Amino acid sequence: MSQTYQQYLKEHHEQHLEELFDFLQIPSISSLSEHQPDVRKAAEWLKAELGKTGLEHTAVMETKGNPVVYGDWLHADGKPTVLIYGHYDVQPVDPLNLWKSDPFKPEIRDGKIFARGVSDDKGQVFMHIKAIEALMETEGELPVNIKVLFEGEEEIGSPHLAPFVEAHQELLKADLIVVSDTGMPELGKPTICYGLRGLCGLEIHVKGASSDLHSGEYGGGVQNAATALVELLASFHDQDGRVLVEGFYDKVEASTPEEKEAFAKQAADEGQIQAQLGVPALFGEKGYSYAERTSVRPTLEINGLQSGFTGEGLKTVLPSEAFAKVTCRLVPNQDPYEILSLLKKHIEAHAPKGVTVSVTEFDKGYPYVTPRKHPAIQLCGKAYEKVYGVPVTYTRGGGSIPIVAEFDRILNIPVVLMGFALSSENAHAPNEHFHLENFDKGIQTICTYWNELKTLPLS
């Protein structure tokens, strides 16, 4: 076949965008039960697309929750086998009024595709499909063996994927796993993420009187549930952003000299970040740079608050209840179950008088780090550099993909985090978008990587 995959991708660019838009129009929101039919529709869409590329054994496979999508091509004798992981579920769109366009009617503006899920993670999943298609159409085969596994519950913590992987270890056996659900600091600066923070979360429920009370008649005599919650939440940090939960930092290791050197090279323009975010100042744990605080240091964040009257105008009540959602990002050696135990002890010790405080646990995920000098990671860096034309940087990500640590535990193979999104692309927020430049170069980089991996020693 005389046509190169680069020529094929250029020739079919508009067609590929139309296909991506079809995928993005499916509101596969895993956290909302009314969208379960849409989640399944997205899975069926993926199965059909995988079949068109030439992958075999394509299937929508059931779990105790949303289904996973599988497919493979295993005809590269003597070459490595790559397991590609991604997710097809997306976050809710609230608040809808802040979107400049319909989140499920994709639009291109200023060189960016705007739609829910385009950056996290449908766009990056789709790029792998098109890379497979381009190689199959131009070369008639793949340079390595490929297996794909796309799930529909990542945005709710992948509660059913680990049991699925446990039960299908032979099916998913591979030499490495490639995950495209991370990103780059900015356009033109390819970055390989070799580690992720873990995660744990909980909801705090503060209960006061049996119902809301008139603030004139009862104010000053009865504890206000909202005030009590604010007092409790304030006990989590000191004025410099350090977490005050006893034992929280006990197992946190200091960055290595190599990591510190890498952070110095990656030094972010904090003034530019501040301006981009529209905040008067950046803030965080004293003694660490912005890059360190957002990747290799653990955090405790308040994600949501609810209490009392929040409608238009004023209603003078003492709220009887107050809720807060809290999550922690964890670094190596921090166990999410142990951290949750420490949080509950702290909450019990600091519970204000006059209210009852209870806790509900949520997502848990372990942190993960791959040795950055592993051949699979170095070959990935080589692929980025060939396409982007600049040196790749290596960093640890601030986000969490809980299933990555589970892959490591169950399958015991290296995980390469090969992302193309930008942190500024509003994943999980209104006006999520994805840059066309990374869409185009990303597919080329994936194709290049598969060709580089032909030299990887088999495990």
Coordinates of C-alpha atoms in Angstrom, one line a residue:
M1 CA 0.0 0.0 0.0
S2 CA 1.6 3.3 -1.2
Q3 CA -0.3 5.7 1.1
T4 CA 1.3 6.5 4.5
Y5 CA -0.8 6.7 7.6
Q6 CA 0.0 10.5 7.8
Q7 CA -1.5 11.0 4.3
Y8 CA -4.5 8.9 5.3
L9 CA -5.2 10.9 8.4
K10 CA -4.9 14.2 6.5
E11 CA -7.2 13.0 3.7
H12 CA -9.9 11.7 6.2
H13 CA -9.6 14.5 8.7
E14 CA -13.1 15.9 8.2
Q15 CA -14.7 12.5 8.2
H16 CA -13.0 11.6 11.5
L17 CA -14.3 14.8 13.1
E18 CA -17.8 14.0 12.0
E19 CA -17.5 10.5 13.5
L20 CA -16.1 12.0 16.7
F21 CA -19.1 14.4 16.9
D22 CA -21.5 11.4 16.6
F23 CA -19.8 9.9 19.6
L24 CA -19.8 13.1 21.6
Q25 CA -23.5 13.6 21.1
I26 CA -24.3 10.6 23.2
P27 CA -24.9 11.8 26.8
S28 CA -23.2 8.9 28.5
I29 CA -23.3 10.3 32.0
S30 CA -22.5 7.4 34.3
S31 CA -23.4 9.2 37.6
L32 CA -27.1 9.8 36.6
S33 CA -29.3 6.8 36.4
E34 CA -31.6 8.3 33.8
H35 CA -28.6 8.2 31.4
Q36 CA -28.0 4.5 31.7
P37 CA -29.5 3.9 28.2
D38 CA -27.1 6.5 26.8
V39 CA -24.2 4.8 28.5
R40 CA -25.1 1.5 26.8
K41 CA -25.6 3.3 23.5
A42 CA -22.1 4.7 23.7
A43 CA -20.7 1.2 24.4
E44 CA -22.5 -0.2 21.3
W45 CA -21.2 2.7 19.2
L46 CA -17.7 1.9 20.3
K47 CA -18.1 -1.8 19.5
A48 CA -19.3 -1.0 16.0
E49 CA -16.4 1.4 15.4
L50 CA -13.8 -1.1 16.6
G51 CA -15.2 -3.6 14.2
K52 CA -14.9 -1.2 11.3
T53 CA -11.1 -0.8 12.0
G54 CA -10.5 -4.5 11.5
L55 CA -10.2 -5.4 15.2
E56 CA -11.5 -8.9 16.0
H57 CA -13.6 -10.4 18.8
T58 CA -15.3 -7.1 19.4
A59 CA -17.8 -7.3 22.2
V60 CA -19.9 -5.4 24.7
M61 CA -19.2 -7.4 27.9
E62 CA -21.3 -7.2 31.0
T63 CA -20.2 -6.2 34.5
K64 CA -22.4 -5.7 37.6
G65 CA -22.6 -2.1 36.5
N66 CA -22.1 -0.5 33.1
P67 CA -20.6 -2.7 30.3
V68 CA -17.0 -2.7 29.0
V69 CA -16.1 -2.8 25.4
Y70 CA -13.4 -5.2 24.2
G71 CA -11.6 -5.9 20.9
D72 CA -8.3 -7.3 19.7
W73 CA -5.9 -7.9 16.8
L74 CA -3.3 -10.5 17.7
H75 CA -1.4 -11.3 14.4
A76 CA 2.0 -9.6 15.1
D77 CA 3.9 -12.8 15.9
G78 CA 6.8 -12.2 18.2
K79 CA 5.9 -8.6 18.9
P80 CA 4.6 -7.0 22.1
T81 CA 1.0 -6.9 23.1
V82 CA -0.5 -3.6 24.1
L83 CA -3.7 -3.2 26.2
I84 CA -5.3 0.2 25.5
Y85 CA -7.5 1.4 28.3
G86 CA -9.9 4.4 28.2
H87 CA -13.5 5.3 29.3
Y88 CA -16.5 6.3 27.4
D89 CA -18.6 7.7 30.3
V90 CA -18.6 11.5 31.0
Q91 CA -19.3 13.9 33.8
P92 CA -22.6 15.7 34.4
V93 CA -22.9 19.1 32.7
D94 CA -24.1 21.3 35.6
P95 CA -24.2 24.2 35.7
L96 CA -25.7 24.2 32.3
N97 CA -26.2 28.0 32.1
L98 CA -22.4 28.5 32.1
W99 CA -22.0 26.6 28.8
K100 CA -21.6 28.8 25.7
S101 CA -23.0 26.0 23.5
D102 CA -25.0 22.8 24.0
P103 CA -22.6 20.3 25.8
F104 CA -23.9 17.5 23.6
K105 CA -23.9 19.3 20.3
P106 CA -20.2 19.6 19.5
E107 CA -18.8 22.9 18.0
I108 CA -15.5 24.0 16.7
R109 CA -14.4 27.5 17.8
D110 CA -10.9 29.0 17.8
G111 CA -9.2 25.7 16.9
K112 CA -10.9 23.8 19.7
I113 CA -13.7 21.2 19.8
F114 CA -16.3 22.1 22.5
A115 CA -18.4 19.3 24.0
R116 CA -18.8 17.3 27.2
G117 CA -16.3 14.4 27.3
V118 CA -14.2 15.6 24.3
S119 CA -11.1 16.0 26.5
D120 CA -12.0 13.5 29.2
D121 CA -12.0 10.9 27.7
K122 CA -14.0 10.3 24.5
G123 CA -11.7 12.4 22.3
Q124 CA -8.6 10.4 23.4
V125 CA -10.4 7.1 23.2
F126 CA -11.4 8.0 19.6
M127 CA -7.9 8.9 18.7
H128 CA -6.7 5.3 19.4
I129 CA -9.5 4.0 17.2
K130 CA -8.4 6.2 14.4
A131 CA -4.8 5.3 14.8
I132 CA -5.7 1.6 14.5
E133 CA -7.8 2.4 11.4
A134 CA -5.1 4.5 9.8
L135 CA -2.4 1.7 10.2
M136 CA -4.7 -1.0 9.0
E137 CA -5.9 0.9 6.0
T138 CA -2.4 1.9 4.9
E139 CA -0.2 -1.0 6.0
G140 CA -2.8 -3.8 6.1
E141 CA -1.7 -4.8 9.6
L142 CA -0.5 -3.5 13.0
P143 CA 3.1 -3.4 14.1
V144 CA 2.2 -4.8 17.5
N145 CA -0.6 -6.8 18.9
I146 CA -3.5 -4.7 20.2
K147 CA -6.2 -5.3 22.8
V148 CA -8.6 -2.5 23.8
L149 CA -10.7 -2.2 27.0
F150 CA -13.1 0.8 27.3
E151 CA -15.2 1.1 30.4
G152 CA -18.3 3.1 31.3
E153 CA -17.8 3.9 35.0
E154 CA -14.5 5.7 35.4
E155 CA -16.2 8.9 36.3
I156 CA -17.8 7.2 39.3
G157 CA -14.6 5.4 40.5
S158 CA -14.6 2.3 38.3
P159 CA -16.4 0.2 41.0
H160 CA -16.9 -2.9 38.8
L161 CA -13.9 -2.9 36.6
A162 CA -11.3 -4.4 39.0
P163 CA -13.5 -7.5 39.5
F164 CA -13.9 -7.8 35.7
V165 CA -10.1 -7.6 35.2
E166 CA -9.6 -10.2 38.0
A167 CA -12.0 -12.5 36.2
H168 CA -10.5 -12.0 32.7
Q169 CA -6.8 -11.9 33.4
E170 CA -6.0 -14.3 30.5
L171 CA -8.1 -12.3 28.1
L172 CA -6.3 -9.1 29.1
K173 CA -2.8 -10.5 29.3
A174 CA -0.4 -8.0 27.7
D175 CA 3.2 -6.6 27.9
L176 CA 2.1 -3.1 28.8
I177 CA -1.0 -1.0 29.2
V178 CA -1.4 2.4 27.5
V179 CA -3.8 4.9 29.1
S180 CA -4.7 8.2 27.3
D181 CA -6.6 10.0 30.1
T182 CA -3.8 12.5 31.1
G183 CA -2.4 15.5 29.5
M184 CA 0.2 18.2 28.7
P185 CA 0.9 21.5 30.5
E186 CA 0.4 23.5 27.3
L187 CA 0.3 23.2 23.5
G188 CA 3.5 22.1 21.9
K189 CA 5.0 20.7 25.2
P190 CA 4.5 16.9 25.1
T191 CA 4.6 15.3 28.5
I192 CA 4.6 11.8 29.8
C193 CA 2.9 11.2 33.1
Y194 CA 4.7 8.4 35.0
G195 CA 2.6 8.6 38.1
L196 CA -0.9 9.5 39.4
R197 CA -2.2 10.5 42.8
G198 CA -4.7 8.2 44.6
L199 CA -8.1 9.3 45.9
C200 CA -10.5 9.0 48.7
G201 CA -13.7 10.8 49.4
L202 CA -16.4 11.3 51.9
E203 CA -19.5 13.3 52.7
I204 CA -20.0 15.0 56.1
H205 CA -23.6 15.3 57.3
V206 CA -24.2 17.7 60.2
K207 CA -27.6 17.4 61.9
G208 CA -29.0 20.0 64.3
A209 CA -32.6 20.6 65.2
S210 CA -35.5 18.5 63.9
S211 CA -36.3 21.2 61.3
D212 CA -35.1 24.7 60.2
L213 CA -35.7 27.3 62.9
H214 CA -36.7 30.9 62.8
S215 CA -33.4 32.8 63.3
G216 CA -35.1 35.6 65.3
E217 CA -36.7 33.2 67.8
Y218 CA -33.9 30.6 68.1
G219 CA -30.8 32.4 66.9
G220 CA -28.2 32.5 69.7
G221 CA -29.8 29.7 71.6
V222 CA -29.5 26.7 69.3
Q223 CA -26.5 25.5 67.2
N224 CA -26.7 26.4 63.6
A225 CA -25.9 23.3 61.5
A226 CA -24.2 25.5 58.7
T227 CA -22.1 27.3 61.3
A228 CA -21.1 24.0 62.9
L229 CA -20.1 22.6 59.5
V230 CA -18.0 25.6 58.6
E231 CA -16.2 25.3 62.0
L232 CA -15.5 21.7 61.3
L233 CA -14.2 22.2 57.8
A234 CA -12.0 25.1 58.9
S235 CA -10.2 22.6 61.2
F236 CA -8.8 20.7 58.3
H237 CA -6.1 23.2 57.3
D238 CA -3.8 25.8 58.7
Q239 CA -3.5 29.3 57.2
D240 CA -0.7 28.1 54.8
G241 CA -2.8 25.2 53.4
R242 CA -1.1 22.4 55.3
V243 CA -3.5 19.6 56.3
L244 CA -4.0 19.4 60.1
V245 CA -5.4 15.8 60.2
E246 CA -3.1 13.9 62.6
G247 CA -1.0 11.3 60.7
F248 CA -1.9 12.6 57.3
Y249 CA 1.7 13.1 56.2
D250 CA 3.3 10.3 58.1
K251 CA 4.0 8.1 55.1
V252 CA 4.7 10.8 52.5
E253 CA 8.1 10.6 51.1
A254 CA 10.1 13.6 50.0
S255 CA 10.8 14.1 46.2
T256 CA 14.0 12.6 44.9
P257 CA 16.8 14.9 43.7
E258 CA 15.9 13.7 40.1
E259 CA 12.3 14.7 40.6
K260 CA 13.2 18.1 42.1
E261 CA 15.5 18.8 39.1
A262 CA 12.6 17.8 36.7
F263 CA 10.2 20.2 38.6
A264 CA 12.8 23.0 38.3
K265 CA 12.9 22.5 34.5
Q266 CA 9.1 22.4 34.3
A267 CA 8.7 25.5 36.4
A268 CA 5.3 26.8 35.6
D269 CA 4.6 30.5 34.9
E270 CA 2.6 31.0 38.0
G271 CA 1.6 34.5 37.0
Q272 CA 0.2 33.2 33.7
I273 CA -1.7 30.4 35.6
Q274 CA -3.0 33.0 38.0
A275 CA -4.3 35.2 35.2
Q276 CA -5.7 32.3 33.3
L277 CA -7.7 31.2 36.4
G278 CA -8.8 34.7 37.2
V279 CA -7.6 34.5 40.9
P280 CA -5.9 37.2 42.8
A281 CA -3.2 34.8 44.0
L282 CA -2.2 31.1 43.9
F283 CA -2.4 29.2 47.2
G284 CA -1.2 26.0 48.7
E285 CA 1.1 24.1 51.1
K286 CA 4.0 26.4 52.1
G287 CA 7.5 25.4 51.0
Y288 CA 6.5 23.7 47.7
S289 CA 6.1 25.1 44.1
Y290 CA 2.8 25.1 42.3
A291 CA 4.0 22.1 40.2
E292 CA 4.9 20.1 43.3
R293 CA 1.7 21.0 45.1
T294 CA -0.4 19.8 42.2
S295 CA 1.3 16.5 41.6
V296 CA 3.6 15.0 44.3
R297 CA 2.0 16.5 47.4
P298 CA -1.2 15.1 49.0
T299 CA -4.3 17.4 49.3
L300 CA -7.6 17.6 51.1
E301 CA -10.2 19.7 49.3
I302 CA -13.8 20.7 49.9
N303 CA -15.7 19.9 46.7
G304 CA -19.2 21.0 47.6
L305 CA -21.4 22.5 50.4
Q306 CA -25.1 22.5 50.9
S307 CA -27.3 24.0 53.7
G308 CA -30.2 26.2 54.4
F309 CA -32.0 28.5 52.0
T310 CA -30.2 29.2 48.7
G311 CA -33.0 30.6 46.6
E312 CA -33.5 34.2 45.5
G313 CA -33.9 36.8 48.3
L314 CA -33.6 36.1 52.0
K315 CA -35.1 33.5 54.3
T316 CA -34.1 34.0 57.9
V317 CA -33.6 30.5 59.2
L318 CA -31.2 28.4 61.2
P319 CA -30.5 25.4 58.9
S320 CA -31.2 22.1 60.6
E321 CA -28.8 20.2 58.3
A322 CA -25.6 20.9 56.4
F323 CA -23.6 18.7 54.0
A324 CA -20.0 18.8 52.6
K325 CA -18.3 16.6 50.1
V326 CA -14.5 16.2 50.7
T327 CA -11.8 14.4 48.7
C328 CA -8.1 13.8 49.2
R329 CA -5.5 13.3 46.5
L330 CA -2.9 10.8 47.8
V331 CA 0.7 10.1 46.9
P332 CA 2.7 6.9 47.1
N333 CA 2.6 5.0 50.4
Q334 CA -0.7 6.7 51.4
D335 CA -3.4 4.1 51.8
P336 CA -6.9 5.5 51.0
Y337 CA -8.6 3.3 53.6
E338 CA -6.1 4.5 56.3
I339 CA -6.5 8.1 55.3
L340 CA -10.3 7.8 55.5
S341 CA -9.9 6.4 59.0
L342 CA -7.7 9.3 60.0
L343 CA -10.2 11.8 58.6
K344 CA -13.1 10.2 60.5
K345 CA -11.0 10.4 63.8
H346 CA -10.4 14.0 63.1
I347 CA -14.0 14.7 62.4
E348 CA -15.1 12.9 65.6
A349 CA -12.5 14.9 67.6
H350 CA -13.5 18.2 66.2
A351 CA -17.3 17.8 66.0
P352 CA -18.9 21.0 67.3
K353 CA -21.3 20.9 70.2
G354 CA -25.1 20.9 69.7
V355 CA -25.1 18.8 66.5
T356 CA -24.7 15.2 65.4
V357 CA -22.1 14.5 62.8
S358 CA -22.0 11.5 60.5
V359 CA -19.8 10.4 57.6
T360 CA -20.5 8.5 54.4
E361 CA -17.4 7.1 52.5
F362 CA -17.1 7.4 48.7
D363 CA -14.5 6.7 46.1
K364 CA -11.1 5.1 47.0
G365 CA -8.1 4.6 44.7
Y366 CA -4.4 4.0 45.3
P367 CA -1.6 6.1 43.9
Y368 CA 0.6 4.7 41.1
V369 CA 4.1 5.3 39.8
T370 CA 5.9 3.6 36.9
P371 CA 9.7 3.8 36.8
R372 CA 10.3 6.6 34.3
K373 CA 13.3 4.9 32.7
H374 CA 11.2 1.8 31.7
P375 CA 11.8 1.1 28.0
A376 CA 8.1 1.4 27.2
I377 CA 8.0 4.9 28.6
Q378 CA 11.2 5.9 26.9
L379 CA 9.9 4.7 23.5
C380 CA 6.8 6.7 24.1
G381 CA 8.9 9.7 24.7
K382 CA 10.7 9.0 21.4
A383 CA 7.4 8.9 19.6
Y384 CA 6.2 12.2 21.0
E385 CA 9.5 13.8 20.0
K386 CA 9.3 12.6 16.4
V387 CA 5.9 14.1 15.9
Y388 CA 6.1 17.3 18.1
G389 CA 9.7 18.0 17.2
V390 CA 10.7 19.0 20.8
P391 CA 12.0 17.1 23.8
V392 CA 9.4 15.4 25.9
T393 CA 9.2 16.1 29.7
Y394 CA 8.3 13.6 32.4
T395 CA 6.1 14.4 35.3
R396 CA 3.7 13.0 37.8
G397 CA 0.0 13.9 37.4
G398 CA -2.2 15.4 40.0
G399 CA -5.3 13.6 39.0
S400 CA -6.5 10.1 39.9
I401 CA -7.4 7.1 37.7
P402 CA -8.1 4.5 40.4
I403 CA -8.1 1.6 38.0
V404 CA -4.5 2.2 37.1
A405 CA -3.2 1.0 40.4
E406 CA -5.6 -2.0 40.1
F407 CA -4.2 -2.9 36.7
D408 CA -0.7 -2.9 38.3
R409 CA -1.9 -5.1 41.1
I410 CA -3.8 -7.6 39.0
L411 CA -1.9 -7.8 35.8
N412 CA 1.5 -6.7 37.0
I413 CA 2.6 -5.0 33.9
P414 CA 3.8 -1.4 33.3
V415 CA 1.3 1.3 32.6
V416 CA 2.2 4.1 30.2
L417 CA 0.1 7.3 30.7
M418 CA 0.1 8.8 27.2
G419 CA -2.1 11.8 27.3
F420 CA -3.0 14.7 24.9
A421 CA -5.4 16.8 26.9
L422 CA -4.5 20.2 28.5
S423 CA -5.2 21.0 32.1
S424 CA -6.9 24.2 30.8
E425 CA -9.5 22.4 28.8
N426 CA -12.2 22.5 31.5
A427 CA -12.6 18.7 32.0
H428 CA -15.4 18.2 34.5
A429 CA -16.4 21.9 34.1
P430 CA -18.6 23.9 31.7
N431 CA -17.2 24.5 28.2
E432 CA -15.0 21.5 28.1
H433 CA -12.9 21.5 25.0
F434 CA -10.0 19.8 23.1
H435 CA -7.4 21.4 20.8
L436 CA -7.5 20.3 17.2
E437 CA -3.7 20.5 17.1
N438 CA -3.4 17.8 19.7
F439 CA -6.2 15.7 18.1
D440 CA -4.2 15.6 14.9
K441 CA -0.7 15.2 16.3
G442 CA -2.0 12.8 18.9
I443 CA -3.2 10.3 16.4
Q444 CA 0.1 10.5 14.6
T445 CA 2.0 10.0 17.8
I446 CA 0.0 6.9 18.7
C447 CA 0.7 5.4 15.3
T448 CA 4.4 6.3 15.7
Y449 CA 4.5 4.7 19.2
W450 CA 3.1 1.4 17.9
N451 CA 5.9 1.3 15.4
E452 CA 8.5 2.2 18.1
L453 CA 7.2 -0.6 20.3
K454 CA 8.2 -3.3 17.8
T455 CA 11.6 -3.2 19.5
L456 CA 10.3 -3.6 23.1
P457 CA 11.7 -6.7 24.7
L458 CA 8.8 -9.1 25.5
S459 CA 8.0 -9.7 29.2

